[in-house]
Tab-separated table of C-alpha atoms and ligand atoms in Angstrom:
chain	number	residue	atom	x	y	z
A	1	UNK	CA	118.483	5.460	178.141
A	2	UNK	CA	116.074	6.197	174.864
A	3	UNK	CA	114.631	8.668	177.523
A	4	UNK	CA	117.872	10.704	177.603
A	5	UNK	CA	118.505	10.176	174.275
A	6	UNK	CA	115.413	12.459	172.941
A	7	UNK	CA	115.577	14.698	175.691
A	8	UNK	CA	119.509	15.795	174.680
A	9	UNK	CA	118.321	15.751	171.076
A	10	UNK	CA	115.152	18.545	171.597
A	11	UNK	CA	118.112	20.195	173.435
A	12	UNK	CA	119.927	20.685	170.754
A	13	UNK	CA	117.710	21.644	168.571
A	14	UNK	CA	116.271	24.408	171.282
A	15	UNK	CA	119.918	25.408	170.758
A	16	UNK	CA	120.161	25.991	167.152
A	17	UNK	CA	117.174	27.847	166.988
A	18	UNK	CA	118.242	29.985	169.281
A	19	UNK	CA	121.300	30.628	167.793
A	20	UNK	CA	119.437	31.049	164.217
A	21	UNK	CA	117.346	33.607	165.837
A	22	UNK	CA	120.417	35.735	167.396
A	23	UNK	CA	121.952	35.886	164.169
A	24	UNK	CA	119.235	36.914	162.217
A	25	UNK	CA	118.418	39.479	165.092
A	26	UNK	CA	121.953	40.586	164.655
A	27	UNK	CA	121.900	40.839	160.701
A	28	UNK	CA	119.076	42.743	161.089
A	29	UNK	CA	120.531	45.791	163.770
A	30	UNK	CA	123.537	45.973	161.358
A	31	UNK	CA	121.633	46.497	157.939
A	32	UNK	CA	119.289	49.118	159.715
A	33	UNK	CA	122.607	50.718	161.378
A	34	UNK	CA	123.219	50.644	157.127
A	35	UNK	CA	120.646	53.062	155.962
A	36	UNK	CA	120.049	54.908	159.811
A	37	UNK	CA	121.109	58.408	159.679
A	38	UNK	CA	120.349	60.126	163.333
A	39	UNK	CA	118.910	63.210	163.636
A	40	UNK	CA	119.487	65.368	166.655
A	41	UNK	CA	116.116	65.171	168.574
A	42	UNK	CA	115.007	67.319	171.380
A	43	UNK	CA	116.891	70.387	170.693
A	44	UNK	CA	116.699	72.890	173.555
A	45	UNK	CA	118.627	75.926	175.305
A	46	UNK	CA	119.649	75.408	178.737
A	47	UNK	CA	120.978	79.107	179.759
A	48	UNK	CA	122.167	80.502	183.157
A	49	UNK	CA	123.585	83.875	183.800
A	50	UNK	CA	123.816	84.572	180.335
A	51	UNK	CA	126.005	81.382	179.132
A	52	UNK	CA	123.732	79.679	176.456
A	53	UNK	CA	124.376	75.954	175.549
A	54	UNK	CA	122.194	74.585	172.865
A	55	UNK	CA	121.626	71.071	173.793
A	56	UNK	CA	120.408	68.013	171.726
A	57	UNK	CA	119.960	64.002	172.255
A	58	UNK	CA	120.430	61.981	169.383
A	59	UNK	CA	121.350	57.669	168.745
A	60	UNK	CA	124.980	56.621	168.518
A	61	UNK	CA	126.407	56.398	165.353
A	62	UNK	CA	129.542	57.620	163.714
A	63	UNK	CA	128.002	60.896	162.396
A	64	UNK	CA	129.398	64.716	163.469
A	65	UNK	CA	127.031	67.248	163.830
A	66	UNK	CA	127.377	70.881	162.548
A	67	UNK	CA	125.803	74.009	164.200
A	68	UNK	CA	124.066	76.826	162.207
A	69	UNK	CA	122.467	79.801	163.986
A	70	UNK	CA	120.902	83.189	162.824
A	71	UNK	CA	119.363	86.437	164.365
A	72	UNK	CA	115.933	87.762	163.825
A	73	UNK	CA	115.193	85.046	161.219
A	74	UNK	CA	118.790	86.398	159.293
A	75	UNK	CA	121.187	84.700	157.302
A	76	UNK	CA	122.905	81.501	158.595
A	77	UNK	CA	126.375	82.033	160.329
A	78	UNK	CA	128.284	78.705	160.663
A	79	UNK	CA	129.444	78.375	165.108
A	80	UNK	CA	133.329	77.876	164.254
A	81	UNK	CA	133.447	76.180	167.654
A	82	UNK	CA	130.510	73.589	166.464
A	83	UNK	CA	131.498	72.138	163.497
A	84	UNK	CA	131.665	68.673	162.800
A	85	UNK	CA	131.783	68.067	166.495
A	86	UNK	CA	130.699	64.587	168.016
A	87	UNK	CA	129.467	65.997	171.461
A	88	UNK	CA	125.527	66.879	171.675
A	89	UNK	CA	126.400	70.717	173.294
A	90	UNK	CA	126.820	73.851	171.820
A	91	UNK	CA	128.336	76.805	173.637
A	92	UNK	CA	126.733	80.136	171.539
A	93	UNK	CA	127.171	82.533	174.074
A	94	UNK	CA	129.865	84.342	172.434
A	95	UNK	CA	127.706	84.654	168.918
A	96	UNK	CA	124.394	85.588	170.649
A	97	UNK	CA	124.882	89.350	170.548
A	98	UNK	CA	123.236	91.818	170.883
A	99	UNK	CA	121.560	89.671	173.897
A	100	UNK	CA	117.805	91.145	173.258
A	101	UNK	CA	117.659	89.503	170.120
A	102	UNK	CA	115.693	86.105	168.956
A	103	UNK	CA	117.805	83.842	167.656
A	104	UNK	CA	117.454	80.452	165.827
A	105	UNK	CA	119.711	77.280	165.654
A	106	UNK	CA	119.738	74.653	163.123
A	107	UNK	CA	121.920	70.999	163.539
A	108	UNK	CA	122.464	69.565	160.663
A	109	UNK	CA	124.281	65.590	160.455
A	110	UNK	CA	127.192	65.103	158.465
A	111	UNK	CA	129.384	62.250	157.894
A	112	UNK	CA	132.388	61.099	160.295
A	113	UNK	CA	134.617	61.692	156.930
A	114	UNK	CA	133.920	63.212	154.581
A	115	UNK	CA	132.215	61.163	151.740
A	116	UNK	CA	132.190	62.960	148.256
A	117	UNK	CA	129.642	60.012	146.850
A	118	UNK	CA	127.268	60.591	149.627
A	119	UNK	CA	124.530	63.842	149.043
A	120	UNK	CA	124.607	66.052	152.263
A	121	UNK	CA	121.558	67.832	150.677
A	122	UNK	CA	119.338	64.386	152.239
A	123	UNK	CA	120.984	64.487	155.327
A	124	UNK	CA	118.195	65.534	158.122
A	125	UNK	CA	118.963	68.317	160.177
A	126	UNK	CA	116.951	70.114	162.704
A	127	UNK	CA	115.706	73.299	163.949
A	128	UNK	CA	115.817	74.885	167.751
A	129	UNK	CA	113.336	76.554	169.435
A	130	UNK	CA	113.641	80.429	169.315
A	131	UNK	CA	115.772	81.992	172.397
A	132	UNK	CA	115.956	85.326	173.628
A	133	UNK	CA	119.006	84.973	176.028
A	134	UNK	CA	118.299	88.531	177.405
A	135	UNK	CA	114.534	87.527	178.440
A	136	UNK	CA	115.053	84.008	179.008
A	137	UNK	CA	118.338	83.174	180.671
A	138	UNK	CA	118.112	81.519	184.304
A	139	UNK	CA	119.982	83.733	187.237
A	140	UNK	CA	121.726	81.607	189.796
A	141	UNK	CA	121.066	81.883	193.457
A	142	UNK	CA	122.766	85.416	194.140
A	143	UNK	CA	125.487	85.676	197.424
A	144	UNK	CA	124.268	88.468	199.763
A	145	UNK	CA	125.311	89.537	203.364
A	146	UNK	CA	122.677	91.285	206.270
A	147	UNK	CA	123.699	93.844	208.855
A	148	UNK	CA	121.158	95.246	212.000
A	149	UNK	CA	122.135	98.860	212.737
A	150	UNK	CA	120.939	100.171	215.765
A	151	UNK	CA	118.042	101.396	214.724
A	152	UNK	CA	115.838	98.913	214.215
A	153	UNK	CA	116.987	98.527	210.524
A	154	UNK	CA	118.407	95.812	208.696
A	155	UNK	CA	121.164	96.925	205.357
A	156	UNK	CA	121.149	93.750	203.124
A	157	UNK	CA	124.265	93.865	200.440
A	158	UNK	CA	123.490	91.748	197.557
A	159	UNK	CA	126.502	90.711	195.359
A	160	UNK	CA	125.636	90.977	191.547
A	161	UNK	CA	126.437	87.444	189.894
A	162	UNK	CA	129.196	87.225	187.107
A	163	UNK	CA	128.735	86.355	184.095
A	164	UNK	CA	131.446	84.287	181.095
A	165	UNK	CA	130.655	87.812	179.361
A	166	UNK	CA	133.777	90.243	178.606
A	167	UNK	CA	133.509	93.660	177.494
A	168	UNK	CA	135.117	95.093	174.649
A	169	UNK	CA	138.083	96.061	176.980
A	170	UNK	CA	138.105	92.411	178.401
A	171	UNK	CA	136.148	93.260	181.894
A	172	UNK	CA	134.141	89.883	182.406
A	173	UNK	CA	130.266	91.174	183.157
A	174	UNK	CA	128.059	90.829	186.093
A	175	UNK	CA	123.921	90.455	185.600
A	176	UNK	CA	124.222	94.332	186.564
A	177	UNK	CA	126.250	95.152	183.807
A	178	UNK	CA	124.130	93.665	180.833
A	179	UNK	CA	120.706	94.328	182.994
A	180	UNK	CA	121.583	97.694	184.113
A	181	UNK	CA	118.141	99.381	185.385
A	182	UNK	CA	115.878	96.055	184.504
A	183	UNK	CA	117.714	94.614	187.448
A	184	UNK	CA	115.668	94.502	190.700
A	185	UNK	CA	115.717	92.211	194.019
A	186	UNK	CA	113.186	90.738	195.441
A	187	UNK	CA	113.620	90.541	199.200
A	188	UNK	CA	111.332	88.197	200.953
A	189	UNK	CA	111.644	88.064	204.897
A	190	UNK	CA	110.033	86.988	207.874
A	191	UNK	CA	109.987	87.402	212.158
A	192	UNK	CA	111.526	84.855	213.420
A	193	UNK	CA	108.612	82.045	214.898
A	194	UNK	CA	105.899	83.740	212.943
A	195	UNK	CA	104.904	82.587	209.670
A	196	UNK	CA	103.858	85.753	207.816
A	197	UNK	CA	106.264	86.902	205.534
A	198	UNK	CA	106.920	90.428	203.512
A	199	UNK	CA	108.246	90.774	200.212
A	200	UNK	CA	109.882	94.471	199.171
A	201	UNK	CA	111.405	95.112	195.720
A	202	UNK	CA	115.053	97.082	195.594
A	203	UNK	CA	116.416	98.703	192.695
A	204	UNK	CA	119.916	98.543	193.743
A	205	UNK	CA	121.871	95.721	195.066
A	206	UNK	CA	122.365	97.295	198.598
A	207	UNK	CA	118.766	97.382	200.290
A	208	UNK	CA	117.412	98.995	203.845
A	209	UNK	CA	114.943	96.898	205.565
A	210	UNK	CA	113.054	99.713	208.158
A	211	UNK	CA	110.623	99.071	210.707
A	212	UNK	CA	111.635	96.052	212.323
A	213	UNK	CA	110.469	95.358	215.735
A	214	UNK	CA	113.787	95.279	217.921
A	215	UNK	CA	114.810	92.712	220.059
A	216	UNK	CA	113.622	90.141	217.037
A	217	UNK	CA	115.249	87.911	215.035
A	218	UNK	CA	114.944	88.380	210.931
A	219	UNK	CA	115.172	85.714	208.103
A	220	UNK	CA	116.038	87.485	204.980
A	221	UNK	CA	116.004	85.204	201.263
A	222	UNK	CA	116.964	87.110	198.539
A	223	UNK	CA	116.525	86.547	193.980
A	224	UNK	CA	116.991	88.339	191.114
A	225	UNK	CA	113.706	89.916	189.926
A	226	UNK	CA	113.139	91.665	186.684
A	227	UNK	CA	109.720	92.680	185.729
A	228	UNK	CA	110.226	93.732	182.110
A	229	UNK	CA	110.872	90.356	181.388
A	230	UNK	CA	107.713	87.432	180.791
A	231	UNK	CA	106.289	86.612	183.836
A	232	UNK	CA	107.619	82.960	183.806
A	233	UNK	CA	111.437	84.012	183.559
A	234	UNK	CA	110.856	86.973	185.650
A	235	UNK	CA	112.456	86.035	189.004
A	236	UNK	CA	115.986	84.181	189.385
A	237	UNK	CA	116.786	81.310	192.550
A	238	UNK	CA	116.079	82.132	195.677
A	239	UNK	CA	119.255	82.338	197.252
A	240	UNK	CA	119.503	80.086	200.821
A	241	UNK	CA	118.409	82.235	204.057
A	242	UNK	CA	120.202	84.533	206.286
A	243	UNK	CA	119.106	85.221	209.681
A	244	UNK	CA	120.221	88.336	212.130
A	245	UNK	CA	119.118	89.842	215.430
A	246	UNK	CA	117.842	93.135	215.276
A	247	UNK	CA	118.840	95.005	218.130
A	248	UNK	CA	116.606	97.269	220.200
A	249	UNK	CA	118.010	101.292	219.884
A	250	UNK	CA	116.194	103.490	222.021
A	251	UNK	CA	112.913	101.385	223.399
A	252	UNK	CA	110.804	104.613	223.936
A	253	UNK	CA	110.891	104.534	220.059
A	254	UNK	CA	110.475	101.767	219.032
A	255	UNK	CA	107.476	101.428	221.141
A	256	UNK	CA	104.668	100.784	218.381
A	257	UNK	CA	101.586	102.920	218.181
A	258	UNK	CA	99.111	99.915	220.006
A	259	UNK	CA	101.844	99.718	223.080
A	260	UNK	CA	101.743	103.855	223.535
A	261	UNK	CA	97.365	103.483	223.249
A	262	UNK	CA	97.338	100.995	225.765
A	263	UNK	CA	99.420	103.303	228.209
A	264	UNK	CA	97.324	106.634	227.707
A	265	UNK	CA	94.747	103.805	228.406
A	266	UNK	CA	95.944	102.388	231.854
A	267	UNK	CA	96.988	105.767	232.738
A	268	UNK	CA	93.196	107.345	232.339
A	269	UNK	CA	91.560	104.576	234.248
A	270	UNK	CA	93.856	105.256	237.223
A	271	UNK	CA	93.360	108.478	237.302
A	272	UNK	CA	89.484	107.962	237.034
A	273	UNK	CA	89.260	105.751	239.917
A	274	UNK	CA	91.780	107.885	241.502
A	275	UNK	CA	89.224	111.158	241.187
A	276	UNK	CA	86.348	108.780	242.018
A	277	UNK	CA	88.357	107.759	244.965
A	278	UNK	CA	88.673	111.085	246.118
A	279	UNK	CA	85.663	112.825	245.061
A	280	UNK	CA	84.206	109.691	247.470
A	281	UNK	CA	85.904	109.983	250.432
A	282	UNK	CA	85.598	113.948	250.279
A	283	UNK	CA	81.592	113.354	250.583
A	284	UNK	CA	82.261	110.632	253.380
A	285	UNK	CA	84.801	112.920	255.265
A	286	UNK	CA	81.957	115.775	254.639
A	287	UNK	CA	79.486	113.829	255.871
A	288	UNK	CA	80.909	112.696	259.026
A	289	UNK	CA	81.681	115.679	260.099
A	290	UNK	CA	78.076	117.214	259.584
A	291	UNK	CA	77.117	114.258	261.578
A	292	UNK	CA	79.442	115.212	264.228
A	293	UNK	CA	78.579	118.875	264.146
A	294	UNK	CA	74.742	118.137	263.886
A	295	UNK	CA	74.875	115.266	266.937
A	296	UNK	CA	77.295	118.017	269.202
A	297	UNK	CA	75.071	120.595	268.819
A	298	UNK	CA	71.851	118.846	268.977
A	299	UNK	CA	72.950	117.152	272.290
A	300	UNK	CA	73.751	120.133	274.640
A	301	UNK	CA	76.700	119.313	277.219
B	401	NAG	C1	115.451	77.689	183.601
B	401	NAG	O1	115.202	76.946	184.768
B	401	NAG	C2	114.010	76.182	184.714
B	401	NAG	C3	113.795	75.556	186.081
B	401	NAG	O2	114.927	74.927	186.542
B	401	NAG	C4	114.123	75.139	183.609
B	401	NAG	O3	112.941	74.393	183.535
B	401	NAG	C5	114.354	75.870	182.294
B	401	NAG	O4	114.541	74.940	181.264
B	401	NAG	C6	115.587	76.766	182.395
B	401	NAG	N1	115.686	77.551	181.171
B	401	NAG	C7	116.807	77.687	180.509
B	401	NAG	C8	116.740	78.509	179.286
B	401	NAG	O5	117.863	77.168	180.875
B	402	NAG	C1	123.721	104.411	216.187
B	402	NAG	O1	125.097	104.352	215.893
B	402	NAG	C2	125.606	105.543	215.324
B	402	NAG	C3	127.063	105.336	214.990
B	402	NAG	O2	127.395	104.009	214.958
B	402	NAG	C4	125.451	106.683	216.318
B	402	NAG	O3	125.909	107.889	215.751
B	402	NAG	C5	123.975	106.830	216.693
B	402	NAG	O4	123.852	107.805	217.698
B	402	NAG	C6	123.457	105.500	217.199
B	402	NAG	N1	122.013	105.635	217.438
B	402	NAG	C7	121.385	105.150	218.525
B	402	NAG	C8	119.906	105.342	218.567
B	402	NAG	O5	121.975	104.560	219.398
């Protein structure tokens, strides 16, 4: 009974204490959520086909953000569409212009409401990276389409991605429009069942594959590839693969250059052992017959 006694006592206290220790755990979140102002952290671009979102992480808290950028290290333009916004994305792509430009962005933290007491000249704020949409945006996985003439060739149509972009006039852009001649396509392809593979480089976005063997299937993967750019941003996804049969034209030419040597080839041996042949049974024939002559008129009748 005393037993039980002590044992629901310790209990007890165990409880208390650990109720102590909550609180006080507790007081001390809310007085550091008192004096915590977050910061956004990580700021990066994340940029495809041209549409730019400048991206941050920050704590949770009851604080806005507002979005600064500049161009070439310029004056700071306020982004009307990031102002004292809660999210932790910016959409710039319609102040990034001219695209071949470096540009800088700068977040700054600012109170839910607006507090006259409090300084905004101590609230933190922090810089981007630089960003060069022109040189650095990602280009999606372009659509394309392959056709075998009858000729042993292989026209592959790429279709130019679209861009958010408008013109002046309000035509939305493709990659084509803003890249114009930087804009090349890498063309990778393979025989079907072998493993080499062959890269060209097109210009335009309609390409001729030549010199296919005929009566072969073709893989063909396609990206956007443009070399003016830094090596590391240079090529776009490689699109998914599209296979086609390439259909033999006239065999006689499409007969490869090994095939027509290894005919002249079998055609000269036959006709060697066909003159050896000959030339052999000529001196037989010959022979016999001065045999014949020699033996009729050595042995008189
Ligand atoms: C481009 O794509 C790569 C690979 O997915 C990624 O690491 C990089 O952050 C992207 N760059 C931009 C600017 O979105
Ligand atoms: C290939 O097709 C075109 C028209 O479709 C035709 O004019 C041409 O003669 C054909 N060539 C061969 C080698 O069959």
């Amino acid at each position: 009974m005393r037993e039980k006694q002590d044992c629901l006592a310790k209990m007890e206290s165990v409880t208390t204490l650990l109720y102590l220790g909550l609180f006080l755990s507790a007081w001390s979140i809310t007085t550091a959520d008192e004096n915590f102002v977050p910061k956004a952290e990580n700021v990066h671009w994340v940029s495809l086909d041209f549409k730019t979102i400048l991206s941050w992480t920050t704590k949770p808290s009851d604080y806005t953000y507002s979005v600064l950028y500049s161009m070439d290290d310029g004056d700071w333009s306020e982004s009307p569409d990031c102002n004292r916004i809660s999210e932790t994305n910016c959409d710039l792509s319609a102040h990034l212009m001219p695209l071949d430009r470096m540009y800088s962005a700068d977040i700054q933290t600012e109170p839910a409401e607006f507090d006259y007491n409090s300084n905004v000249e101590d609230l933190p704020h922090t810089y981007s990276p630089q960003f060069n949409p022109y040189r650095e945006s990602n280009i999606s996985a372009v659509e394309f389409s392959v056709e075998a003439t009858n000729d042993s060739k292989v026209i592959v149509s790429i279709k130019d991605p679209v861009t958010t972009l408008h013109d002046a006039y309000g035509k939305q852009l493709s990659i084509r429009d803003i890249l114009q001649k930087d804009l090349k396509y890498k063309i990778s392809y393979y025989k079907s069942g072998s493993t080499g593979k062959r890269d060209i480089i097109s210009d335009s976005s309609v390409a001729n594959v030549s010199k296919l063997d005929s009566g072969q299937s073709y893989c063909f993967m396609v990206a956007a590839f443009i070399p003016s750019r830094p090596k590391a941003t240079q090529l776009g996804t490689w699109s998914t693969q599209q296979c086609t049969y390439v259909q033999g034209g006239n065999v006689l030419q499409d007969l490869r250059l090994e095939t027509w040597v290894g005919v002249a080839f079998i055609l000269l041996t036959v006709l060697i052992i066909t003159i050896t042949v000959t030339v052999l049974c000529c001196r037989c024939r010959q022979q016999r017959n001065r045999t014949f002559q020699t033996s009729q008129s050595s042995v008189p009748v």
